[in-house]
Amino acid sequence: MFTKILIANRGEIACRVAATARRLGVRSVAVYSDADASAKHVAACDEAVHIGGSAPKDSYLRWERIIEAAKATGAQAIHPGYGFLSENDAFANACAEAGIAFIGPPASAILAMGLKAESKQLMEKAGVPLVPGYHGSDQDPSLLQREADRIGYPALIKASAGGGGKGMRVVEKSEDFAAALASCQREARNSFGSDAVLIEKYVQRPRHIEIQVFGDTQGHCVYLFERDCSVQRRHQKVLEEAPAPGMTPELRAQMGAAAVAAAKAVNYVGAGTVEFIVEQPPEGGMRFYFMEMNTRLQVEHPVTEAITGLDLVEWQLRVAGGEPLPLRQEDLHIHGHAIEARICAETPDNNFLPATGTLTVYRKPACSAFERGVVRVDDGVREGDTISPFYDSMVAKLIVHGATREEALARMDAALAETRIVGLSTNVQFLRHVVNSRSFAQADLDTALIPREAAALFHQDKVGKPLAVAAAVAQTLLTERAAESADPFSRRDGWRPHGITVRRFDFEYQGESMLAHLSYLHDGALHLAFGDVSGPLAFDALPAETGTRMDLRFSGQRQTVQTWQVIETVHVFCALGATQIVEIDALAHAGEAAAEGGRLTAPMPGKVVSFAVKAGDAVKKGQALAVMEAMKMEHTIAAPVDGTVAELLYAPGDQVNEGAELLKLAVG
Ligand code: ADP
Ligand code: ADP
Ligand code: MG
């Protein structure tokens, strides 16, 4: 076993690897960028080396610096995590040349699986089932068109060098093929530096089921069962679980054998994942096809750890150190069911737009550390940390384990309900809606689950207006009461001993302005009224470390509610869900509104990919004007109103800050 390793990554995966190293008594070295100088992963390791600027190309992708850092600190091996350098064969080679062990497969295996088209040719020879398609090297557009016509529609065009769901185009009919090909090639060239494509039959209502494999340097290879990652948005995973619902022992053995054959075909060593697309034919059963192999530890590896009771990072370290696999295939067993949810800084109701900001409040559900606990949280952030635009938008992974899927599902819902994040928008409530959706609850899984259940997933507010308003009013009164007891002369119009006094509150709730009236009655009781809702309001403050926690009674409901007020926004959490309500100080805002006009600003920091218009163009409301890229995703910026483009203020390729004006639109 190594005595010291360097972790060439950041965030949750760097913390995850450091935790195992610590448990095994292996010292760890962190590397960090400017933006990460005080990040959690730096504190999680024994030593840390600064490697450069905040953008990945200036730090986490600079492999000469990383190798230098390993040499300087005496690390014997480098763990690349996922993303960044983890699937870079040149980096794996450079480590070997520097006499440092790369904790991953041999460079030749990374290379062989790096391109989807080439890896499919290899898999075909190894007898692994493939989706009907074309993965040849001849990229003549008319040949590609003929191949697509032969495969039939709908067909899928993929970038051979692709990843992260990028560049994929579904083509519905032959006439659309040429345009889709050109657009896929353009995105592939920009993102991956190669425009080679492959074509596949587009499988209808497919499931994504992948197999975890592990090989050692003695030539052994085992599979650690499957994970179902069908719940996706933009071809990216949202929820993952193991085992896959509906999986039979026979199919598991077949898929496991196919995955091991795939790994053996490239002399695989270490942790890898073979991804399959699974067709569910109307007559029943499941038909699986090889999609790609990811030659690294996967984001969703914790669900496999939960059902097998193993530490996959420990296995990675042992195998990279030359030890044989700790267990044989027949020693591996599945215990219970595990589900992982990816908590991301994003706004699901706004097309999953990534968000940046500070985690003003970050409370996790009660969880146990790494061991096979029932609730596990893997994260790389602490309360007060910032989610910056430089890296991806994942805040944390929530992993639950139960004896059955139902038990795991209930735990996931409870754990999400206990999660409190204030300061930036996240998908926590969206994840709860997905977990509680009919399709997910009944394990009716396929990659279209989110669009199919859309009506139950987006624009939901389970807290509701009455509780939100009551909580905001109660929060204000409790704050005033606290101020009054600290300083009796600061008395505002809090508690009135005599006469009825009516007090007005201005709120903005879900984009609408509203007015509420609170009456202080003779007996000290409170009466709250707004719209057609009115009734007695009662609440008792409960002890809380921070935030305001209360037992709230209003409008026939009784809930334990926790609130945080950040400037004017009151963040309301209770068992039903979470919501926000803005308490408007009416005077402070007089005359502020009007200003906005024809400005079109970047919704987040990122890169301008392209403009779809030029100065002088007349545009219609909703028409695409520009495409931006941030946090691994592309976002289209559309015209808010009809108008004429007056001026473009940036060029494609420019990096812009949040709020930067991209172009000027003359309205009308
Ligand atoms: P998966 O393991 O689910 O197949 P992807 O293939 O989408 O995940 O990418 C691997 C992971 O690498 C991402 O989930 C992401 O967390 C990480 N990653 C990729 N690019 C970056 C980046 N620029 N900054 C931080 N993490 C990144
Ligand atoms: P990436 O490298 O971006 O992860 P993959 O080839 O693994 O690309 O595919 C990502 C996702 O796209 C899959 O999980 C699945 O949802 C969808 N997908 C891929 N191939 C097909 C196909 N032939 N038919 C239908 N959906 C597909
Ligand atoms: Mg994939």
mmCIF file of N, CA and C in Angstrom, residues 72-137:
data_model
loop_
_atom_site.group_PDB
_atom_site.id
_atom_site.type_symbol
_atom_site.label_atom_id
_atom_site.label_comp_id
_atom_site.label_asym_id
_atom_site.label_seq_id
_atom_site.Cartn_x
_atom_site.Cartn_y
_atom_site.Cartn_z
ATOM 1 N N ALA A 72 7.421 16.846 -5.562
ATOM 2 C CA ALA A 72 7.891 17.721 -4.488
ATOM 3 C C ALA A 72 7.430 17.249 -3.114
ATOM 4 N N THR A 73 6.247 16.619 -3.070
ATOM 5 C CA THR A 73 5.720 16.205 -1.763
ATOM 6 C C THR A 73 6.004 14.735 -1.467
ATOM 7 N N GLY A 74 6.600 14.051 -2.430
ATOM 8 C CA GLY A 74 6.923 12.635 -2.216
ATOM 9 C C GLY A 74 5.725 11.710 -2.309
ATOM 10 N N ALA A 75 4.685 12.129 -3.053
ATOM 11 C CA ALA A 75 3.531 11.239 -3.235
ATOM 12 C C ALA A 75 3.915 10.130 -4.216
ATOM 13 N N GLN A 76 3.526 8.897 -3.898
ATOM 14 C CA GLN A 76 3.908 7.774 -4.775
ATOM 15 C C GLN A 76 2.871 7.516 -5.862
ATOM 16 N N ALA A 77 1.662 8.082 -5.687
ATOM 17 C CA ALA A 77 0.592 7.792 -6.643
ATOM 18 C C ALA A 77 -0.319 9.002 -6.757
ATOM 19 N N ILE A 78 -1.038 9.072 -7.892
ATOM 20 C CA ILE A 78 -1.995 10.165 -8.114
ATOM 21 C C ILE A 78 -3.378 9.586 -8.365
ATOM 22 N N HIS A 79 -4.357 10.052 -7.588
ATOM 23 C CA HIS A 79 -5.757 9.679 -7.839
ATOM 24 C C HIS A 79 -6.390 10.818 -8.625
ATOM 25 N N PRO A 80 -6.914 10.530 -9.834
ATOM 26 C CA PRO A 80 -7.429 11.639 -10.650
ATOM 27 C C PRO A 80 -8.895 11.979 -10.384
ATOM 28 N N GLY A 81 -9.600 11.207 -9.528
ATOM 29 C CA GLY A 81 -11.032 11.472 -9.321
ATOM 30 C C GLY A 81 -11.808 11.207 -10.599
ATOM 31 N N TYR A 82 -12.843 12.022 -10.875
ATOM 32 C CA TYR A 82 -13.554 11.937 -12.163
ATOM 33 C C TYR A 82 -13.501 13.317 -12.813
ATOM 34 N N GLY A 83 -13.823 13.392 -14.103
ATOM 35 C CA GLY A 83 -13.680 14.662 -14.809
ATOM 36 C C GLY A 83 -12.194 14.983 -14.974
ATOM 37 N N PHE A 84 -11.904 16.250 -15.197
ATOM 38 C CA PHE A 84 -10.519 16.735 -15.315
ATOM 39 C C PHE A 84 -9.594 15.754 -16.058
ATOM 40 N N LEU A 85 -8.556 15.224 -15.377
ATOM 41 C CA LEU A 85 -7.543 14.416 -16.065
ATOM 42 C C LEU A 85 -7.819 12.917 -15.994
ATOM 43 N N SER A 86 -8.981 12.550 -15.458
ATOM 44 C CA SER A 86 -9.188 11.127 -15.152
ATOM 45 C C SER A 86 -9.209 10.243 -16.394
ATOM 46 N N GLU A 87 -9.603 10.798 -17.548
ATOM 47 C CA GLU A 87 -9.653 9.953 -18.741
ATOM 48 C C GLU A 87 -8.698 10.478 -19.803
ATOM 49 N N ASN A 88 -7.563 10.964 -19.336
ATOM 50 C CA ASN A 88 -6.559 11.528 -20.228
ATOM 51 C C ASN A 88 -5.374 10.558 -20.293
ATOM 52 N N ASP A 89 -5.246 9.866 -21.428
ATOM 53 C CA ASP A 89 -4.207 8.819 -21.514
ATOM 54 C C ASP A 89 -2.802 9.427 -21.487
ATOM 55 N N ALA A 90 -2.665 10.662 -22.006
ATOM 56 C CA ALA A 90 -1.340 11.300 -21.989
ATOM 57 C C ALA A 90 -0.907 11.552 -20.543
ATOM 58 N N PHE A 91 -1.866 11.920 -19.699
ATOM 59 C CA PHE A 91 -1.551 12.154 -18.287
ATOM 60 C C PHE A 91 -1.148 10.833 -17.609
ATOM 61 N N ALA A 92 -1.883 9.771 -17.906
ATOM 62 C CA ALA A 92 -1.552 8.465 -17.313
ATOM 63 C C ALA A 92 -0.134 8.066 -17.715
ATOM 64 N N ASN A 93 0.205 8.307 -18.981
ATOM 65 C CA ASN A 93 1.563 8.006 -19.461
ATOM 66 C C ASN A 93 2.610 8.862 -18.762
ATOM 67 N N ALA A 94 2.289 10.149 -18.619
ATOM 68 C CA ALA A 94 3.244 11.069 -17.995
ATOM 69 C C ALA A 94 3.509 10.661 -16.546
ATOM 70 N N CYS A 95 2.484 10.186 -15.859
ATOM 71 C CA CYS A 95 2.672 9.715 -14.482
ATOM 72 C C CYS A 95 3.658 8.553 -14.484
ATOM 73 N N ALA A 96 3.438 7.598 -15.389
ATOM 74 C CA ALA A 96 4.302 6.418 -15.456
ATOM 75 C C ALA A 96 5.747 6.842 -15.713
ATOM 76 N N GLU A 97 5.921 7.790 -16.664
ATOM 77 C CA GLU A 97 7.280 8.254 -16.980
ATOM 78 C C GLU A 97 7.952 8.921 -15.787
ATOM 79 N N ALA A 98 7.134 9.559 -14.928
ATOM 80 C CA ALA A 98 7.690 10.235 -13.754
ATOM 81 C C ALA A 98 7.867 9.272 -12.582
ATOM 82 N N GLY A 99 7.528 8.005 -12.811
ATOM 83 C CA GLY A 99 7.679 7.013 -11.747
ATOM 84 C C GLY A 99 6.609 7.118 -10.675
ATOM 85 N N ILE A 100 5.441 7.675 -11.053
ATOM 86 C CA ILE A 100 4.338 7.816 -10.101
ATOM 87 C C ILE A 100 3.197 6.921 -10.573
ATOM 88 N N ALA A 101 2.590 6.191 -9.643
ATOM 89 C CA ALA A 101 1.493 5.300 -10.049
ATOM 90 C C ALA A 101 0.247 6.131 -10.341
ATOM 91 N N PHE A 102 -0.416 5.817 -11.438
ATOM 92 C CA PHE A 102 -1.686 6.455 -11.779
ATOM 93 C C PHE A 102 -2.781 5.546 -11.229
ATOM 94 N N ILE A 103 -3.628 6.077 -10.373
ATOM 95 C CA ILE A 103 -4.667 5.229 -9.764
ATOM 96 C C ILE A 103 -5.840 5.164 -10.736
ATOM 97 N N GLY A 104 -5.690 4.280 -11.698
ATOM 98 C CA GLY A 104 -6.660 4.148 -12.770
ATOM 99 C C GLY A 104 -6.133 3.107 -13.722
ATOM 100 N N PRO A 105 -6.824 2.922 -14.842
ATOM 101 C CA PRO A 105 -6.413 1.886 -15.796
ATOM 102 C C PRO A 105 -5.150 2.278 -16.554
ATOM 103 N N PRO A 106 -4.553 1.312 -17.274
ATOM 104 C CA PRO A 106 -3.410 1.653 -18.115
ATOM 105 C C PRO A 106 -3.833 2.645 -19.207
ATOM 106 N N ALA A 107 -2.881 3.483 -19.629
ATOM 107 C CA ALA A 107 -3.170 4.476 -20.662
ATOM 108 C C ALA A 107 -3.789 3.826 -21.904
ATOM 109 N N SER A 108 -3.329 2.617 -22.241
ATOM 110 C CA SER A 108 -3.844 1.958 -23.451
ATOM 111 C C SER A 108 -5.348 1.685 -23.332
ATOM 112 N N ALA A 109 -5.826 1.349 -22.117
ATOM 113 C CA ALA A 109 -7.261 1.083 -21.932
ATOM 114 C C ALA A 109 -8.064 2.380 -22.017
ATOM 115 N N ILE A 110 -7.505 3.475 -21.474
ATOM 116 C CA ILE A 110 -8.188 4.783 -21.555
ATOM 117 C C ILE A 110 -8.338 5.161 -23.024
ATOM 118 N N LEU A 111 -7.247 4.992 -23.763
ATOM 119 C CA LEU A 111 -7.236 5.353 -25.181
ATOM 120 C C LEU A 111 -8.247 4.510 -25.962
ATOM 121 N N ALA A 112 -8.233 3.203 -25.695
ATOM 122 C CA ALA A 112 -9.118 2.300 -26.448
ATOM 123 C C ALA A 112 -10.584 2.626 -26.205
ATOM 124 N N MET A 113 -10.934 3.090 -24.992
ATOM 125 C CA MET A 113 -12.331 3.372 -24.676
ATOM 126 C C MET A 113 -12.669 4.851 -24.829
ATOM 127 N N GLY A 114 -11.662 5.670 -25.177
ATOM 128 C CA GLY A 114 -11.867 7.115 -25.203
ATOM 129 C C GLY A 114 -12.776 7.582 -26.313
ATOM 130 N N LEU A 115 -12.713 6.928 -27.447
ATOM 131 C CA LEU A 115 -13.554 7.340 -28.555
ATOM 132 C C LEU A 115 -14.680 6.337 -28.699
ATOM 133 N N LYS A 116 -15.919 6.862 -28.763
ATOM 134 C CA LYS A 116 -17.062 5.957 -28.775
ATOM 135 C C LYS A 116 -17.045 5.053 -30.010
ATOM 136 N N ALA A 117 -16.689 5.629 -31.177
ATOM 137 C CA ALA A 117 -16.757 4.836 -32.402
ATOM 138 C C ALA A 117 -15.730 3.705 -32.368
ATOM 139 N N GLU A 118 -14.469 4.040 -32.034
ATOM 140 C CA GLU A 118 -13.420 3.017 -32.002
ATOM 141 C C GLU A 118 -13.722 1.955 -30.951
ATOM 142 N N SER A 119 -14.221 2.391 -29.793
ATOM 143 C CA SER A 119 -14.482 1.409 -28.744
ATOM 144 C C SER A 119 -15.592 0.461 -29.181
ATOM 145 N N LYS A 120 -16.538 0.964 -29.993
ATOM 146 C CA LYS A 120 -17.611 0.083 -30.456
ATOM 147 C C LYS A 120 -17.075 -0.972 -31.418
ATOM 148 N N GLN A 121 -16.087 -0.560 -32.235
ATOM 149 C CA GLN A 121 -15.501 -1.555 -33.153
ATOM 150 C C GLN A 121 -14.837 -2.664 -32.340
ATOM 151 N N LEU A 122 -14.156 -2.260 -31.264
ATOM 152 C CA LEU A 122 -13.511 -3.249 -30.382
ATOM 153 C C LEU A 122 -14.538 -4.171 -29.723
ATOM 154 N N MET A 123 -15.610 -3.569 -29.237
ATOM 155 C CA MET A 123 -16.649 -4.331 -28.532
ATOM 156 C C MET A 123 -17.333 -5.324 -29.459
ATOM 157 N N GLU A 124 -17.486 -4.915 -30.724
ATOM 158 C CA GLU A 124 -18.099 -5.795 -31.705
ATOM 159 C C GLU A 124 -17.278 -7.084 -31.799
ATOM 160 N N LYS A 125 -15.938 -6.916 -31.862
ATOM 161 C CA LYS A 125 -15.035 -8.074 -31.935
ATOM 162 C C LYS A 125 -15.112 -8.924 -30.672
ATOM 163 N N ALA A 126 -15.321 -8.261 -29.511
ATOM 164 C CA ALA A 126 -15.365 -8.999 -28.242
ATOM 165 C C ALA A 126 -16.732 -9.644 -27.995
ATOM 166 N N GLY A 127 -17.659 -9.463 -28.947
ATOM 167 C CA GLY A 127 -18.971 -10.113 -28.826
ATOM 168 C C GLY A 127 -19.924 -9.409 -27.863
ATOM 169 N N VAL A 128 -19.668 -8.131 -27.580
ATOM 170 C CA VAL A 128 -20.562 -7.378 -26.691
ATOM 171 C C VAL A 128 -21.682 -6.782 -27.554
ATOM 172 N N PRO A 129 -22.953 -6.936 -27.149
ATOM 173 C CA PRO A 129 -24.038 -6.424 -28.003
ATOM 174 C C PRO A 129 -24.007 -4.903 -28.160
ATOM 175 N N LEU A 130 -24.197 -4.435 -29.394
ATOM 176 C CA LEU A 130 -24.161 -2.994 -29.696
ATOM 177 C C LEU A 130 -25.515 -2.523 -30.207
ATOM 178 N N VAL A 131 -25.829 -1.251 -30.004
ATOM 179 C CA VAL A 131 -27.034 -0.666 -30.611
ATOM 180 C C VAL A 131 -26.810 -0.685 -32.110
ATOM 181 N N PRO A 132 -27.811 -1.084 -32.897
ATOM 182 C CA PRO A 132 -27.638 -1.040 -34.341
ATOM 183 C C PRO A 132 -27.202 0.372 -34.732
ATOM 184 N N GLY A 133 -26.168 0.469 -35.562
ATOM 185 C CA GLY A 133 -25.698 1.809 -35.909
ATOM 186 C C GLY A 133 -24.502 1.777 -36.827
ATOM 187 N N TYR A 134 -23.936 2.948 -37.033
ATOM 188 C CA TYR A 134 -22.748 3.084 -37.869
ATOM 189 C C TYR A 134 -21.655 3.730 -37.044
ATOM 190 N N HIS A 135 -20.486 3.057 -36.963
ATOM 191 C CA HIS A 135 -19.392 3.661 -36.199
ATOM 192 C C HIS A 135 -18.079 3.544 -36.957
ATOM 193 N N GLY A 136 -18.172 3.720 -38.247
ATOM 194 C CA GLY A 136 -16.980 3.629 -39.090
ATOM 195 C C GLY A 136 -16.198 4.930 -39.127
ATOM 196 N N SER A 137 -15.002 4.840 -39.750
ATOM 197 C CA SER A 137 -14.150 6.033 -39.780
ATOM 198 C C SER A 137 -14.469 6.926 -40.979
#
